[in-house]
PDB file of C-alpha atoms in Angstrom:
ATOM      1  CA  MET A   1     -23.140 -17.840  41.803  1.00  0.00           C
ATOM      2  CA  ALA A   2     -22.760 -20.167  38.792  1.00  0.00           C
ATOM      3  CA  PHE A   3     -25.000 -17.840  36.748  1.00  0.00           C
ATOM      4  CA  VAL A   4     -22.849 -14.760  37.603  1.00  0.00           C
ATOM      5  CA  VAL A   5     -19.620 -16.592  36.698  1.00  0.00           C
ATOM      6  CA  THR A   6     -21.148 -17.752  33.402  1.00  0.00           C
ATOM      7  CA  MET A   7     -22.223 -14.196  32.530  1.00  0.00           C
ATOM      8  CA  PHE A   8     -18.788 -12.810  33.400  1.00  0.00           C
ATOM      9  CA  PHE A   9     -16.947 -15.184  31.038  1.00  0.00           C
ATOM     10  CA  SER A  10     -19.456 -14.855  28.208  1.00  0.00           C
ATOM     11  CA  CYS A  11     -18.850 -11.083  27.954  1.00  0.00           C
ATOM     12  CA  GLN A  12     -15.115 -11.291  27.333  1.00  0.00           C
ATOM     13  CA  SER A  13     -13.564 -11.168  23.865  1.00  0.00           C
ATOM     14  CA  LYS A  14     -12.572 -14.440  22.272  1.00  0.00           C
ATOM     15  CA  LYS A  15      -9.085 -15.548  23.206  1.00  0.00           C
ATOM     16  CA  THR A  16      -7.121 -18.682  22.549  1.00  0.00           C
ATOM     17  CA  LYS A  17      -4.475 -20.202  24.769  1.00  0.00           C
ATOM     18  CA  SER A  18      -1.191 -20.899  23.033  1.00  0.00           C
ATOM     19  CA  GLN A  19       1.812 -22.143  24.983  1.00  0.00           C
ATOM     20  CA  GLY A  20       0.557 -20.543  28.181  1.00  0.00           C
ATOM     21  CA  TYR A  21      -0.261 -17.130  26.641  1.00  0.00           C
ATOM     22  CA  LEU A  22      -3.668 -15.650  26.003  1.00  0.00           C
ATOM     23  CA  ILE A  23      -3.909 -14.337  22.439  1.00  0.00           C
ATOM     24  CA  SER A  24      -6.824 -12.281  21.142  1.00  0.00           C
ATOM     25  CA  GLU A  25      -8.179 -13.479  17.798  1.00  0.00           C
ATOM     26  CA  GLU A  26      -8.100  -9.860  16.598  1.00  0.00           C
ATOM     27  CA  ALA A  27      -4.438  -9.341  17.469  1.00  0.00           C
ATOM     28  CA  PRO A  28      -1.669  -9.615  14.868  1.00  0.00           C
ATOM     29  CA  ILE A  29       0.540 -12.678  15.083  1.00  0.00           C
ATOM     30  CA  ALA A  30       3.631 -10.460  14.839  1.00  0.00           C
ATOM     31  CA  GLU A  31       4.692  -6.826  14.970  1.00  0.00           C
ATOM     32  CA  ALA A  32       7.860  -5.321  13.547  1.00  0.00           C
ATOM     33  CA  PHE A  33       9.290  -1.860  14.159  1.00  0.00           C
ATOM     34  CA  GLU A  34      11.690   0.331  12.143  1.00  0.00           C
ATOM     35  CA  VAL A  35      11.641  -2.042   9.163  1.00  0.00           C
ATOM     36  CA  ASN A  36      14.106  -1.693   6.282  1.00  0.00           C
ATOM     37  CA  LEU A  37      13.263  -4.569   3.925  1.00  0.00           C
ATOM     38  CA  LYS A  38      15.182  -5.200   0.709  1.00  0.00           C
ATOM     39  CA  TYR A  39      13.657  -7.141  -2.209  1.00  0.00           C
ATOM     40  CA  THR A  40      15.854  -8.861  -4.770  1.00  0.00           C
ATOM     41  CA  ASP A  41      15.241 -10.679  -8.036  1.00  0.00           C
ATOM     42  CA  SER A  42      17.995 -12.914  -9.392  1.00  0.00           C
ATOM     43  CA  GLY A  43      20.528 -11.189  -7.147  1.00  0.00           C
ATOM     44  CA  ARG A  44      19.529  -7.670  -8.274  1.00  0.00           C
ATOM     45  CA  LEU A  45      18.088  -5.202  -5.735  1.00  0.00           C
ATOM     46  CA  THR A  46      14.596  -4.299  -7.013  1.00  0.00           C
ATOM     47  CA  ALA A  47      12.973  -2.476  -4.080  1.00  0.00           C
ATOM     48  CA  VAL A  48      13.552  -1.167  -0.571  1.00  0.00           C
ATOM     49  CA  LEU A  49      10.610  -0.825   1.816  1.00  0.00           C
ATOM     50  CA  LYS A  50      10.943   1.367   4.899  1.00  0.00           C
ATOM     51  CA  THR A  51       8.224   1.667   7.517  1.00  0.00           C
ATOM     52  CA  PRO A  52       8.023   2.480  11.227  1.00  0.00           C
ATOM     53  CA  LYS A  53       5.638  -0.406  11.947  1.00  0.00           C
ATOM     54  CA  VAL A  54       4.256  -3.587  10.356  1.00  0.00           C
ATOM     55  CA  LEU A  55       1.402  -5.672  11.762  1.00  0.00           C
ATOM     56  CA  ASP A  56       1.235  -9.269  10.510  1.00  0.00           C
ATOM     57  CA  TYR A  57      -2.277 -10.701  10.140  1.00  0.00           C
ATOM     58  CA  THR A  58      -1.331 -13.605   7.881  1.00  0.00           C
ATOM     59  CA  ASN A  59      -2.992 -15.986  10.342  1.00  0.00           C
ATOM     60  CA  LYS A  60      -6.413 -14.771   9.115  1.00  0.00           C
ATOM     61  CA  SER A  61      -8.312 -16.613   6.381  1.00  0.00           C
ATOM     62  CA  PHE A  62      -7.632 -13.602   4.099  1.00  0.00           C
ATOM     63  CA  GLY A  63      -4.140 -12.779   5.383  1.00  0.00           C
ATOM     64  CA  TYR A  64      -2.561  -9.353   5.138  1.00  0.00           C
ATOM     65  CA  HIS A  65       0.197  -7.060   6.399  1.00  0.00           C
ATOM     66  CA  GLU A  66      -0.819  -3.646   7.718  1.00  0.00           C
ATOM     67  CA  PHE A  67       1.442  -0.569   7.733  1.00  0.00           C
ATOM     68  CA  PRO A  68      -0.463   1.797  10.059  1.00  0.00           C
ATOM     69  CA  ASP A  69       2.249   4.484  10.136  1.00  0.00           C
ATOM     70  CA  GLY A  70       2.855   4.585   6.390  1.00  0.00           C
ATOM     71  CA  ILE A  71       5.527   3.431   3.968  1.00  0.00           C
ATOM     72  CA  VAL A  72       8.393   4.673   1.843  1.00  0.00           C
ATOM     73  CA  LEU A  73       9.033   2.318  -1.078  1.00  0.00           C
ATOM     74  CA  ASP A  74      12.010   2.747  -3.424  1.00  0.00           C
ATOM     75  CA  ILE A  75      11.507   0.822  -6.679  1.00  0.00           C
ATOM     76  CA  ILE A  76      14.716   0.244  -8.610  1.00  0.00           C
ATOM     77  CA  ASP A  77      14.548  -0.541 -12.330  1.00  0.00           C
ATOM     78  CA  LYS A  78      17.057  -2.587 -14.338  1.00  0.00           C
ATOM     79  CA  GLU A  79      19.126   0.516 -15.120  1.00  0.00           C
ATOM     80  CA  GLY A  80      19.360   1.423 -11.427  1.00  0.00           C
ATOM     81  CA  LYS A  81      16.899   4.334 -11.666  1.00  0.00           C
ATOM     82  CA  VAL A  82      14.809   4.815  -8.522  1.00  0.00           C
ATOM     83  CA  SER A  83      11.116   5.687  -8.240  1.00  0.00           C
ATOM     84  CA  VAL A  84       9.788   6.541  -4.766  1.00  0.00           C
ATOM     85  CA  VAL A  85       6.291   5.790  -3.446  1.00  0.00           C
ATOM     86  CA  THR A  86       5.096   7.122  -0.075  1.00  0.00           C
ATOM     87  CA  SER A  87       1.775   6.958   1.774  1.00  0.00           C
ATOM     88  CA  ASP A  88       0.434   7.559   5.277  1.00  0.00           C
ATOM     89  CA  TYR A  89      -1.097   4.059   5.500  1.00  0.00           C
ATOM     90  CA  ALA A  90      -0.873   0.828   3.514  1.00  0.00           C
ATOM     91  CA  ILE A  91      -2.205  -2.708   3.599  1.00  0.00           C
ATOM     92  CA  SER A  92      -0.901  -5.618   1.525  1.00  0.00           C
ATOM     93  CA  TYR A  93      -3.135  -8.644   0.837  1.00  0.00           C
ATOM     94  CA  GLN A  94      -1.203 -11.867   0.300  1.00  0.00           C
ATOM     95  CA  LEU A  95      -3.806 -13.905  -1.595  1.00  0.00           C
ATOM     96  CA  THR A  96      -4.554 -11.270  -4.232  1.00  0.00           C
ATOM     97  CA  GLY A  97      -1.227  -9.428  -4.439  1.00  0.00           C
ATOM     98  CA  LEU A  98      -3.117  -6.153  -4.027  1.00  0.00           C
ATOM     99  CA  ILE A  99      -1.605  -3.263  -2.066  1.00  0.00           C
ATOM    100  CA  ASP A 100      -3.924  -0.481  -0.894  1.00  0.00           C
ATOM    101  CA  MET A 101      -2.169   2.819  -0.099  1.00  0.00           C
ATOM    102  CA  ARG A 102      -4.098   5.669   1.527  1.00  0.00           C
ATOM    103  CA  GLY A 103      -3.458   9.197   2.712  1.00  0.00           C
ATOM    104  CA  ASN A 104      -1.068  11.511   0.896  1.00  0.00           C
ATOM    105  CA  VAL A 105      -0.008   8.920  -1.667  1.00  0.00           C
ATOM    106  CA  ASP A 106       2.943  10.383  -3.529  1.00  0.00           C
ATOM    107  CA  ILE A 107       4.836   8.842  -6.441  1.00  0.00           C
ATOM    108  CA  LEU A 108       7.993  10.361  -7.881  1.00  0.00           C
ATOM    109  CA  THR A 109       9.174   8.313 -10.858  1.00  0.00           C
ATOM    110  CA  ALA A 110      12.742   8.027 -12.066  1.00  0.00           C
ATOM    111  CA  ASP A 111      11.880  10.276 -15.040  1.00  0.00           C
ATOM    112  CA  SER A 112      10.602  13.035 -12.668  1.00  0.00           C
ATOM    113  CA  THR A 113       6.871  12.416 -13.169  1.00  0.00           C
ATOM    114  CA  HIS A 114       5.147  13.306  -9.903  1.00  0.00           C
ATOM    115  CA  LEU A 115       1.715  11.898  -8.981  1.00  0.00           C
ATOM    116  CA  GLN A 116      -0.324  12.758  -5.891  1.00  0.00           C
ATOM    117  CA  ALA A 117      -3.527  11.018  -4.771  1.00  0.00           C
ATOM    118  CA  GLU A 118      -5.481  10.289  -1.609  1.00  0.00           C
ATOM    119  CA  GLN A 119      -5.721   6.568  -2.382  1.00  0.00           C
ATOM    120  CA  LEU A 120      -4.035   4.207  -4.816  1.00  0.00           C
ATOM    121  CA  TYR A 121      -4.076   0.453  -5.462  1.00  0.00           C
ATOM    122  CA  TRP A 122      -1.154  -1.487  -6.891  1.00  0.00           C
ATOM    123  CA  ASP A 123      -1.694  -5.003  -8.214  1.00  0.00           C
ATOM    124  CA  LYS A 124       1.810  -6.428  -7.948  1.00  0.00           C
ATOM    125  CA  ASN A 125       0.832  -9.630  -9.806  1.00  0.00           C
ATOM    126  CA  ILE A 126       0.141  -7.749 -13.044  1.00  0.00           C
ATOM    127  CA  ASN A 127       2.151  -4.562 -12.272  1.00  0.00           C
ATOM    128  CA  TRP A 128      -0.902  -2.305 -12.579  1.00  0.00           C
ATOM    129  CA  VAL A 129      -1.861   0.786 -10.508  1.00  0.00           C
ATOM    130  CA  PHE A 130      -5.321   2.338 -10.266  1.00  0.00           C
ATOM    131  CA  THR A 131      -7.642   4.568  -8.271  1.00  0.00           C
ATOM    132  CA  ASP A 132     -11.164   5.962  -8.453  1.00  0.00           C
ATOM    133  CA  TYR A 133     -10.181   8.960  -6.334  1.00  0.00           C
ATOM    134  CA  PRO A 134      -9.040  12.331  -7.689  1.00  0.00           C
ATOM    135  CA  TYR A 135      -5.357  12.658  -8.460  1.00  0.00           C
ATOM    136  CA  LYS A 136      -2.930  15.197  -9.844  1.00  0.00           C
ATOM    137  CA  SER A 137       0.157  14.471 -11.912  1.00  0.00           C
ATOM    138  CA  TYR A 138       3.038  16.700 -12.891  1.00  0.00           C
ATOM    139  CA  MET A 139       4.975  15.502 -15.938  1.00  0.00           C
ATOM    140  CA  SER A 140       8.680  16.144 -16.443  1.00  0.00           C
ATOM    141  CA  ASP A 141       7.880  18.323 -19.505  1.00  0.00           C
ATOM    142  CA  GLY A 142       5.739  20.703 -17.400  1.00  0.00           C
ATOM    143  CA  ASN A 143       2.350  19.243 -18.304  1.00  0.00           C
ATOM    144  CA  ILE A 144      -0.155  18.968 -15.458  1.00  0.00           C
ATOM    145  CA  ASN A 145      -3.097  16.582 -15.361  1.00  0.00           C
ATOM    146  CA  GLU A 146      -5.969  16.327 -12.872  1.00  0.00           C
ATOM    147  CA  ALA A 147      -8.681  13.693 -13.029  1.00  0.00           C
ATOM    148  CA  ASP A 148     -11.152  11.632 -11.020  1.00  0.00           C
ATOM    149  CA  GLY A 149      -9.319   8.342 -11.404  1.00  0.00           C
ATOM    150  CA  PHE A 150      -7.016   6.337 -13.628  1.00  0.00           C
ATOM    151  CA  ASP A 151      -5.465   2.988 -14.252  1.00  0.00           C
ATOM    152  CA  ALA A 152      -1.976   2.438 -15.645  1.00  0.00           C
ATOM    153  CA  ASN A 153       0.890   0.010 -15.895  1.00  0.00           C
ATOM    154  CA  GLN A 154       3.452   0.578 -13.163  1.00  0.00           C
ATOM    155  CA  ASP A 155       5.827   2.326 -15.592  1.00  0.00           C
ATOM    156  CA  PHE A 156       3.034   4.779 -16.567  1.00  0.00           C
ATOM    157  CA  THR A 157       3.716   4.135 -20.271  1.00  0.00           C
ATOM    158  CA  ILE A 158       0.034   3.108 -20.557  1.00  0.00           C
ATOM    159  CA  LEU A 159      -2.357   5.468 -18.754  1.00  0.00           C
ATOM    160  CA  ASN A 160      -6.162   5.501 -18.896  1.00  0.00           C
ATOM    161  CA  SER A 161      -7.459   8.602 -17.153  1.00  0.00           C
ATOM    162  CA  ARG A 162     -11.055   9.693 -16.472  1.00  0.00           C
ATOM    163  CA  SER A 163     -12.520  13.234 -16.511  1.00  0.00           C
ATOM    164  CA  ASN A 164      -9.267  15.007 -17.324  1.00  0.00           C
ATOM    165  CA  ASP A 165      -8.481  18.634 -16.689  1.00  0.00           C
ATOM    166  CA  GLY A 166      -5.006  19.978 -17.086  1.00  0.00           C
ATOM    167  CA  LEU A 167      -2.361  22.059 -18.725  1.00  0.00           C
ATOM    168  CA  ILE A 168      -0.512  20.741 -21.767  1.00  0.00           C
ATOM    169  CA  PHE A 169       2.290  22.530 -23.594  1.00  0.00           C
ATOM    170  CA  ILE A 170       2.431  21.992 -27.359  1.00  0.00           C
ATOM    171  CA  GLU A 171       4.853  23.400 -29.915  1.00  0.00           C
ATOM    172  CA  GLU A 172       3.500  25.251 -32.947  1.00  0.00           C
TER     173      GLU A 172
END
């Protein structure tokens, strides 16, 4: 009987007891629903994050927040112009400041530049975006660019693109 009881308990997932509750080590420490989070800097609204669901795994050794149902992020510059970033899924790593967005990543900048990609990283510590996946961008002047990856500052005033193919209008 002791052997059967030992086998039964050894097959269960690891759980810890905290204030009378059993908590799985794989479970998030918090969940939030229908989030509308506003970021400010020196009293100025800089961004608004909207998401249906956030899972908080900051209790892990490499803590992160997961957005399994996607995000809509409005980034507001100093002149009040808004750029919008959307994706089907995102994960934000606290220690590195890296945000990984996946699935139908779409960026519409305040100057009407439109970028579409399947995956995109944003390093919020150095304000740099990059991907090794194919992307397509539509510039406000009608130019179109397709490539197999790029890296750029978050304002897209510096852009390093790889294997370009596109349509560029030039005046004679």
